């Protein structure tokens, strides 16, 4: 199990950041991904595997309107 | 369509009613120091001086507009009284060309739809050209007996009121005509900017203004809209066909800033940032704000069928990539010089299928996100060509696409619920998704006929009309009619974001997202969980965004592109580097020394003044800050069932109510009790943070602290306490 923006989500093996964003339907371009407090660079989204138990923040910057 | 009259005929039919000459004052540190007053009842034209107090307290733009309007009207003035004014002002930064998004005009008037002060922010060249012709604002009062054009000749220091019988009314024609009429030759068209409205503004309360700019690559005029609140209706009620300004005084330093080098440096930094990041971030240069369509649907925020739902599988038919193909690419589409974010996209050569211009090939400005969602998904319409056609006719007829979308969606839901039938609509089958009916409704508005006239009154008056004439249930209509303070909602579903419910309903002018857009912060990031957190956001962001309107700035370059290291800053949602840019721009232009705290204080003065303005006009108290329930939660069982898992979970985890064994109706009721209570608690927290009492009235100490405790302001506040 991991937590994404304070909501529980089932973890599975080989879960990349890109995959996670797809599952959550987080398609907004201006986001910051932090895993256990550390920012993951956009260029790492494909490679970076989310560990079980991770606390993930996907911070959406405002845009809109 | 061929113009009925030649430019020569139009010109020779003009009769000068009043001529006024003046010596244009050069702009110094963002201000010319003078404003232009025109009275169309008496044909009086005069110049007013801008006082230091006006600059200190009201800054410019929306602030100047509110101040002039405050002095022009009494609590008894109605929108169509001659005392009502239309004020246009660009603000001190407005007109610089070094920084993207710095050419906006702010328009202020008493709104036909809300009855109180309305402000609307618009691109195009009119505001900056007017300033470079010597005026920080134009104030138009009175009503002409016959159609007129007001012309400011900035090069020769001459203002005229001219009877103008032969021009068209609809904007895509009249803006071309006036541009040609007042330009010396084709190359000179770049020096002419116009303001016009359209036929539907004459028959509805949702009329908007089109501000033009001449696009020399397309060899045609482009139109940007001051959309909200029916100011186009006031414009036509005053019998104004057009405002025109012509000046050749358009240089990079026409604002005569205190520190040109600081502006250059700040601008270059952002141009480079846009160049590096826009293609990776929001694609504003290729898609404009339409980049948001599929994103809003993914996050359940895209209004569908009168805000019942937040997403739809067909939303992808109107997704960003569809618009990218339709928009002409490779042309720098800025609505003011120097805007490299260039989001003012256009569909060129669009062949119209309906209406008086059927068969014509036209330039259609936009559609922007709000239009796609408003006349599109909110009405259950997912056909991009229908959206472009609706967009074109709304623009040329002078009708706000946001209000048109929201009120049409409301009428459609009433039709589907048999509150109105074909008998009442005169045969229009107003089912969700029927774009032919939506277009016909729009044409009826322009002709002043049939159900178009009823719908054109807006959602609030339609509700009253349906109750009175068709025995409709007022409670249900109140729940589904997406208006607050009389203004139709703009196009975001706010059900899952308490902060955004406040962001809409706690606004001064009515539910428009340009005060606060907090949905991601609140609903997705969970960054503002407590009432105090939400109240803080509902203090800061509306004030920050108000500041753009005081200075003639566009909001988009603030946070639709961001520096690479923004994520590492303390408060990424504020985009601190860009906030500092704005501080530098203001100081660079005016020579003052503000910091980011003072920036907020500047807005706070005007924002509280506008709240008191609402009080003056009989609004501005708590009961006017309550949203329709459709903006807060599921009104119907159908809505609840469509998101059953989410709502059941919330009932259990947030409200502490087990959904088991409850019917959907009971669950809707329980959810409503919970959410409405939450909203009231939010209101308490926001009022407290804003320095207002529990009725929503600014406290006397707040006014004093902000130095806006003027005698007449205090008197009004005391009378309402
Ligand atoms: S970002 Fe778009 S709307 Fe804003 S000034 Fe630039 S072109 Fe105009």
GROMACS .gro file of C-alpha atoms and ligand atoms in nm, chain B residues 100-104 123-124 224 284 288-289 333-336 338-345 368 553-557, ligand 1:
model
   37
  165UNK     CA    1   0.419   3.928  -2.165
  166UNK     CA    2   0.055   3.999  -2.088
  167UNK     CA    3   0.077   4.373  -2.021
  168UNK     CA    4  -0.188   4.523  -2.251
  169UNK     CA    5  -0.516   4.460  -2.073
  188UNK     CA    6  -0.708   4.225  -2.435
  189UNK     CA    7  -0.691   4.417  -2.762
  289UNK     CA    8  -1.105   4.001  -2.760
  349UNK     CA    9  -0.028   2.799  -2.453
  353UNK     CA   10  -0.422   2.850  -2.582
  354UNK     CA   11  -0.633   2.780  -2.276
  398UNK     CA   12  -0.084   3.532  -3.156
  399UNK     CA   13  -0.046   3.788  -2.880
  400UNK     CA   14  -0.337   4.016  -2.790
  401UNK     CA   15  -0.086   4.292  -2.710
  403UNK     CA   16   0.535   4.163  -2.670
  404UNK     CA   17   0.321   3.879  -2.538
  405UNK     CA   18   0.527   3.575  -2.626
  406UNK     CA   19   0.289   3.346  -2.439
  407UNK     CA   20   0.072   3.422  -2.743
  408UNK     CA   21  -0.239   3.227  -2.650
  409UNK     CA   22  -0.484   3.435  -2.857
  410UNK     CA   23  -0.542   3.156  -3.107
  433UNK     CA   24  -1.081   2.940  -2.521
  618UNK     CA   25  -0.210   4.278  -1.669
  619UNK     CA   26  -0.309   3.933  -1.792
  620UNK     CA   27  -0.315   3.655  -1.535
  621UNK     CA   28  -0.191   3.382  -1.767
  622UNK     CA   29   0.186   3.454  -1.767
  787LIG     S1   30  -0.124   3.532  -2.242
  787LIG    FE1   31  -0.281   3.526  -2.401
  787LIG     S2   32  -0.455   3.646  -2.318
  787LIG    FE2   33  -0.274   3.694  -2.195
  787LIG     S3   34  -0.191   3.877  -2.292
  787LIG    FE3   35  -0.084   3.703  -2.383
  787LIG     S4   36  -0.200   3.653  -2.567
  787LIG    FE4   37  -0.330   3.786  -2.443
   0.00000   0.00000   0.00000
